[in-house]
Amino acid sequence: MGGKHAVNELAIFGGSRLFSTAKPTSNLARPNIERFLAISREFIDAHQYTNGIVARTLERRLSAFHQTDFCVSFCSGFWSVALAMRALAKPRKTEVVLPSLTYRRMADVAAWNRLTPHFCEVEELTLANSAETVRPCINRHTALILGVHPLVNLCDIDGLVNLSDEFDLPLLFDSVESASETFAGRRVGGFGSAEVFSLGASKLINGFEGGYVTTNDAQLAERLIMMRDVAHGQATDAPVGGALNVQLSEVHAAMAIAAMDDLDDQVNRNRRRYHTYQRLLASLNDVRLIEFDERYHPAYKNIVIELLADWPLTRDETVAVMNAEMALARAYYGIPLHRKPMAYTHVSTELPITERLAERLLILPSGQLVSIEDIGTIVELLGFISHNASDIKRSLSRT
Ligand SMILES: *Cc1c(COP(=O)(O)O)cnc(C)c1O
């Protein structure tokens, strides 16, 4: 394999790196740049640099794509979740139910809204929260349920929708990682009270930065637009109170439109990478690829594996060995949120499935900068690690 014949040839022990440039897990999808520049002409000619004609065009494109009545754009996914949560949370209630194994800033989003995160378990099979894991966390303080789609496939959409009806609670979906999936014949975007997406460079639709909320609720859309535009434009003599600057830049909107034009091609490129991983990983029996469910029409963006009981190294040792080779594999969401030191109150019970998964799941390099050939090299490296594990462990304990 690419020169590795012995354990001391691994880069972590001083050998030369397998890759001369980084092979990240970030998508970094690059659309047609001429197309991006042509769209950018529009806002340059109009002298509008923020929240202008291109952002409006993007919102129309996105609401058509997600088959929803409304799409409201923001400067980031973070602010999209934060403000949707603020608009939806039941007044005088204090808790938001959310998974612990998720986006690292999610508890901060709740705290920013002065809501208490109440961490729920995830399902072993889906890696996501569900009606069954959320139900025990619902109490008289519950203000909102947050359903978060995992990196591969979907969370329990039907179950959570029924649960939110049963308890008359607002339901927000974080759909950042499932932006193009379909469920029951409809595209993700129109389920629950609202859904939130990101246009960050590591996400499916690369707008450099940005985010948006989709909904079929006219009042909610109006409220979100108020928060974004009216609060921002607040008269200078108005009392100080909650004004924000969260509008989407035109240059980001232009990039996102170019990325949407490229989406079908991107999915084809992702599918090839995924199928290559699937074929090659089948030869390793101590790792399991989390497979995409074709019924959801996935975008095949993330490659997630579980290190099975026979896998000889810890997940973090595995990441360290790979990263030294410039294969920038990383932990699936790292430390679960309920395990992090938190400056604010939170509610959490035992979360054994979350804790187990948090130590066994790994994201492998994928996206624009990873070629089919690179995937062969990465899977060979995994095989090399597996076959030489006891030597690697011995050498690691000496460093
Ligand atoms: C990245 C991400 C966000 C936040 O989006 P940004 O645009 O980076 O602020 C929210 N939720 C999930 C699941 C994410 O992966």
XYZ file of C-alpha atoms and ligand atoms in Angstrom:
414
model
C 0.000 0.000 0.000
C 1.229 3.511 -0.941
C 4.593 2.664 0.613
C 3.409 1.410 4.023
C 5.021 -1.930 4.575
C 5.801 -1.622 8.235
C 4.287 0.121 11.226
C 7.230 2.535 11.548
C 6.358 3.856 8.079
C 3.119 5.324 9.424
C 3.298 9.127 9.536
C 2.342 9.174 13.212
C 5.663 7.366 13.893
C 7.699 9.602 11.583
C 7.048 8.018 8.190
C 6.060 10.071 5.154
C 2.418 11.040 4.747
C 0.095 9.125 2.446
C -1.443 12.365 1.148
C 0.420 15.552 0.354
C -2.787 17.617 0.664
C -5.535 17.309 3.261
C -8.403 14.884 2.593
C -11.172 16.390 4.717
C -14.654 15.239 5.733
C -15.968 18.670 4.747
C -18.035 18.652 1.583
C -16.578 21.858 0.048
C -18.659 21.240 -3.094
C -17.483 23.545 -5.834
C -20.106 24.563 -8.379
C -19.424 26.132 -11.763
C -17.535 29.299 -10.863
C -18.465 31.086 -14.119
C -22.111 30.548 -13.169
C -21.436 31.959 -9.687
C -19.779 35.043 -11.205
C -22.619 35.552 -13.692
C -25.202 35.503 -10.875
C -22.995 37.813 -8.817
C -23.213 40.426 -11.616
C -26.870 40.919 -10.647
C -26.194 42.203 -7.159
C -23.105 44.100 -8.235
C -25.102 45.923 -10.916
C -27.904 46.577 -8.421
C -25.445 47.857 -5.769
C -27.165 45.586 -3.234
C -24.770 43.569 -1.149
C -26.928 42.082 1.579
C -30.407 40.533 1.655
C -31.286 41.794 -1.844
C -32.541 40.466 -5.178
C -30.281 37.424 -5.245
C -31.308 36.389 -1.717
C -34.972 36.685 -2.790
C -34.302 34.538 -5.888
C -32.540 31.965 -3.718
C -35.481 31.857 -1.275
C -37.886 31.220 -4.174
C -35.629 28.477 -5.532
C -35.369 26.868 -2.111
C -39.071 26.940 -1.319
C -39.775 25.339 -4.717
C -37.063 22.750 -4.029
C -38.417 21.894 -0.579
C -42.044 22.137 -1.753
C -42.895 24.624 1.002
C -44.833 27.882 0.950
C -42.069 29.891 2.613
C -38.304 30.071 2.901
C -36.581 32.715 5.030
C -32.820 33.093 4.623
C -30.337 34.055 7.363
C -26.596 34.592 7.651
C -25.969 31.106 9.098
C -27.500 27.810 10.101
C -26.829 28.720 13.730
C -29.025 31.826 13.559
C -31.640 29.969 11.532
C -32.049 27.398 14.319
C -31.776 29.992 17.078
C -34.446 32.283 15.648
C -36.797 29.488 14.568
C -36.521 28.154 18.115
C -37.217 31.592 19.525
C -40.252 32.081 17.297
C -41.689 28.626 18.001
C -40.994 27.915 21.692
C -44.150 27.951 23.807
C -44.293 31.083 25.939
C -43.603 30.599 29.675
C -42.227 27.107 29.049
C -38.537 26.534 29.615
C -37.206 23.288 28.164
C -36.244 22.186 24.686
C -35.903 18.456 24.084
C -32.949 17.648 21.833
C -30.451 14.847 21.267
C -27.057 14.998 22.950
C -25.261 13.323 20.024
C -25.544 16.246 17.631
C -24.163 19.536 16.312
C -21.728 20.891 18.889
C -23.422 24.289 19.253
C -26.980 23.015 19.713
C -27.060 23.427 23.493
C -25.727 26.964 23.044
C -28.585 27.668 20.650
C -31.063 26.667 23.381
C -29.163 28.611 26.036
C -29.037 31.694 23.825
C -32.852 31.537 23.849
C -32.807 31.188 27.664
C -34.180 27.685 27.248
C -32.868 24.700 29.168
C -31.564 21.859 27.002
C -33.180 18.569 27.998
C -31.056 15.876 26.374
C -32.750 12.794 25.007
C -31.362 9.480 23.810
C -30.849 8.471 20.171
C -31.896 5.232 18.511
C -29.175 2.634 18.025
C -30.325 2.027 14.456
C -30.895 5.565 13.154
C -28.372 7.459 15.357
C -31.156 10.022 15.800
C -33.900 10.957 18.228
C -37.383 9.520 17.822
C -40.850 9.592 19.391
C -39.701 6.830 21.700
C -36.593 8.651 22.935
C -38.286 12.074 23.167
C -41.476 10.969 24.959
C -39.868 10.342 28.395
C -38.360 13.851 28.289
C -41.649 15.672 27.814
C -42.970 17.361 30.953
C -44.944 20.455 31.967
C -41.919 22.653 31.195
C -41.474 21.537 27.606
C -41.447 24.464 25.170
C -40.337 22.731 21.968
C -39.218 19.443 20.458
C -36.142 19.525 18.241
C -35.842 16.608 15.831
C -32.354 16.368 14.355
C -31.620 14.388 11.218
C -28.408 12.370 11.548
C -25.460 12.445 9.112
C -26.874 9.456 7.226
C -30.617 8.969 6.546
C -33.459 10.508 8.558
C -34.775 10.753 12.100
C -38.264 9.494 12.979
C -40.291 12.115 11.081
C -43.704 10.442 11.413
C -43.271 9.520 15.061
C -42.142 13.015 16.067
C -44.940 14.686 14.097
C -47.507 12.472 15.875
C -45.897 13.136 19.258
C -45.971 16.895 18.734
C -49.681 16.635 17.819
C -50.385 14.473 20.859
C -48.822 16.978 23.280
C -49.629 20.074 21.245
C -45.954 21.052 21.154
C -44.102 22.876 18.371
C -41.718 20.644 16.427
C -38.618 22.038 14.756
C -36.434 19.864 12.535
C -32.723 20.496 12.125
C -32.450 19.168 8.578
C -28.982 20.497 7.817
C -27.666 17.013 7.036
C -30.727 15.831 5.089
C -31.299 18.791 2.796
C -32.285 16.849 -0.308
C -33.861 13.672 1.101
C -37.487 12.748 0.511
C -39.853 11.084 2.948
C -43.214 9.572 2.027
C -42.944 11.147 -1.412
C -42.253 14.677 -0.130
C -38.946 16.452 0.141
C -37.642 17.264 3.601
C -38.536 20.891 4.418
C -42.293 20.829 5.012
C -42.510 18.553 8.060
C -43.259 19.712 11.610
C -43.673 23.417 12.397
C -40.521 24.396 10.479
C -37.195 23.009 9.278
C -33.745 24.536 9.379
C -30.841 24.266 6.916
C -27.298 25.573 6.541
C -25.494 26.913 3.467
C -22.044 26.572 5.051
C -19.179 25.283 2.902
C -19.184 21.879 4.596
C -22.903 21.347 3.908
C -24.679 20.014 0.820
C -25.486 23.400 -0.741
C -22.340 25.495 -0.465
C -23.075 29.208 -0.152
C -19.760 29.806 1.697
C -21.955 30.721 4.703
C -25.669 31.056 5.299
C -28.784 29.281 6.413
C -32.540 29.237 5.991
C -35.831 28.141 7.508
C -38.626 26.494 5.512
C -42.241 26.350 6.672
C -45.834 26.288 5.477
C -46.891 28.549 8.360
C -47.446 32.101 7.047
C -47.445 33.664 10.515
C -44.180 32.011 11.424
C -42.563 33.143 8.171
C -43.720 36.696 8.833
C -42.343 36.582 12.366
C -38.965 35.340 11.113
C -38.793 38.065 8.481
C -39.606 40.607 11.208
C -36.757 39.323 13.350
C -34.374 39.466 10.419
C -35.339 42.700 8.656
C -37.506 44.886 10.837
C -35.550 44.393 14.031
C -32.381 45.074 12.039
C -33.777 48.243 10.510
C -35.147 49.430 13.856
C -35.429 53.218 14.090
C -32.383 54.600 15.885
C -34.519 56.218 18.575
C -36.367 52.944 19.356
C -35.634 51.439 22.757
C -32.774 48.958 22.768
C -34.207 45.454 22.644
C -33.251 42.422 20.676
C -32.139 43.983 17.396
C -30.050 41.634 15.267
C -27.897 41.620 12.174
C -28.558 38.206 10.674
C -29.225 38.846 6.984
C -27.737 36.750 4.197
C -25.060 38.371 2.006
C -25.783 38.534 -1.705
C -22.458 36.933 -2.582
C -23.412 33.959 -0.430
C -26.840 33.744 -2.044
C -25.205 33.790 -5.501
C -22.877 30.934 -4.558
C -25.822 28.964 -3.137
C -27.776 29.356 -6.399
C -24.771 28.123 -8.380
C -24.529 25.209 -5.936
C -28.196 24.382 -6.498
C -27.626 24.369 -10.254
C -24.841 21.849 -9.649
C -26.757 19.703 -7.165
C -27.716 16.779 -9.424
C -24.116 16.507 -10.634
C -22.854 16.715 -7.064
C -25.150 13.886 -5.978
C -23.819 11.760 -8.856
C -20.234 12.469 -7.766
C -21.107 11.683 -4.133
C -22.858 8.460 -5.131
C -19.741 7.236 -6.936
C -17.604 7.952 -3.892
C -20.098 6.266 -1.582
C -20.383 3.155 -3.753
C -16.597 2.931 -3.908
C -16.394 3.059 -0.113
C -19.207 0.501 0.110
C -17.472 -1.916 -2.238
C -14.026 -1.587 -0.643
C -15.128 -1.522 3.006
C -16.904 -4.842 2.478
C -13.463 -6.476 2.712
C -12.998 -5.259 6.310
C -15.056 -7.234 8.793
C -14.348 -5.145 11.877
C -15.988 -1.953 10.581
C -19.552 -1.350 9.462
C -20.530 1.281 6.917
C -23.718 3.125 7.893
C -25.580 2.623 4.634
C -27.824 5.114 2.901
C -31.449 4.115 2.486
C -32.238 4.510 -1.233
C -35.913 5.115 -0.450
C -35.015 8.596 0.866
C -33.160 9.588 -2.330
C -30.059 10.529 -0.356
C -27.319 12.921 -1.472
C -24.612 10.443 -0.310
C -22.633 13.250 1.265
C -21.315 11.745 4.517
C -19.408 8.507 4.960
C -19.930 7.210 8.504
C -18.554 3.941 9.835
C -18.948 2.155 13.123
C -15.849 0.511 14.583
C -17.149 -2.881 15.666
C -16.168 -4.756 18.839
C -13.279 -6.513 17.023
C -11.718 -3.270 15.823
C -8.447 -3.220 17.745
C -7.824 0.489 18.391
C -9.944 3.098 20.111
C -11.772 5.489 17.856
C -9.510 8.348 18.940
C -6.342 6.335 18.275
C -7.716 5.472 14.840
C -8.421 9.145 14.115
C -4.909 10.113 15.261
C -3.209 7.543 13.000
C -5.331 8.577 10.004
C -4.958 12.330 10.592
C -1.168 12.014 10.626
C -1.476 10.688 7.041
C -3.622 13.766 6.145
C -6.742 11.594 5.945
C -8.767 13.921 8.155
C -11.267 11.382 9.496
C -12.994 12.617 12.607
C -15.292 11.582 15.408
C -19.003 11.619 14.702
C -19.969 14.831 16.551
C -17.154 14.331 19.070
C -18.097 14.570 22.718
C -21.855 14.270 23.297
C -23.263 17.570 24.546
C -24.407 16.299 27.950
C -20.775 15.334 28.694
C -19.385 18.790 28.005
C -18.778 21.319 30.749
C -21.716 23.698 30.510
C -22.035 27.183 31.900
C -25.822 26.859 32.137
C -28.338 24.431 33.538
C -29.425 21.412 31.570
C -31.448 18.279 32.162
C -30.127 14.870 31.303
C -30.647 11.289 32.360
C -28.459 8.294 31.589
C -27.803 8.129 27.845
C -26.008 4.792 27.368
C -26.650 4.453 23.613
C -25.374 7.977 22.974
C -22.256 7.304 25.032
C -21.480 4.031 23.297
C -22.027 5.419 19.795
C -20.026 8.531 20.633
C -16.941 6.318 21.013
C -17.442 4.034 18.025
C -18.494 6.257 15.131
C -16.116 7.796 12.663
C -16.609 10.076 9.667
C -14.331 9.264 6.724
C -13.026 11.800 4.187
C -15.444 12.624 1.383
C -16.568 15.531 -0.764
C -14.943 17.614 -3.460
C -11.307 17.044 -2.453
C -11.508 13.247 -2.249
C -10.987 11.256 -5.449
C -12.005 7.663 -6.125
C -8.315 6.766 -5.977
C -7.996 8.458 -2.559
C -10.799 6.253 -1.264
C -8.832 3.168 -2.246
C -5.847 4.519 -0.321
C -7.986 5.360 2.743
C -9.596 1.920 2.916
C -6.163 0.272 2.472
C -4.920 2.360 5.389
C -7.829 1.100 7.529
C -6.947 -2.466 6.541
C -3.298 -1.841 7.397
C -4.274 -0.451 10.814
C -6.494 -3.448 11.493
C -3.828 -5.992 10.493
C -1.017 -4.339 12.423
C -2.997 -3.227 15.442
C -0.950 -4.791 18.204
C 2.295 -3.286 16.847
C 0.583 0.086 16.417
C -0.756 -0.006 19.967
C 2.683 -0.841 21.316
C 4.297 2.007 19.395
C 1.522 4.427 20.385
C 2.053 3.664 24.061
C 5.733 4.602 23.618
C 5.072 8.005 22.016
C -23.504 22.968 10.644
C -24.745 22.654 11.375
C -25.546 23.679 11.925
C -25.157 25.126 11.909
O -24.975 25.678 10.663
P -23.915 26.872 10.408
O -24.317 27.400 9.077
O -22.569 26.264 10.439
O -24.114 27.883 11.500
C -26.700 23.293 12.572
N -27.067 22.002 12.682
C -26.330 21.005 12.169
C -26.800 19.602 12.297
C -25.142 21.295 11.509
O -24.403 20.299 11.017
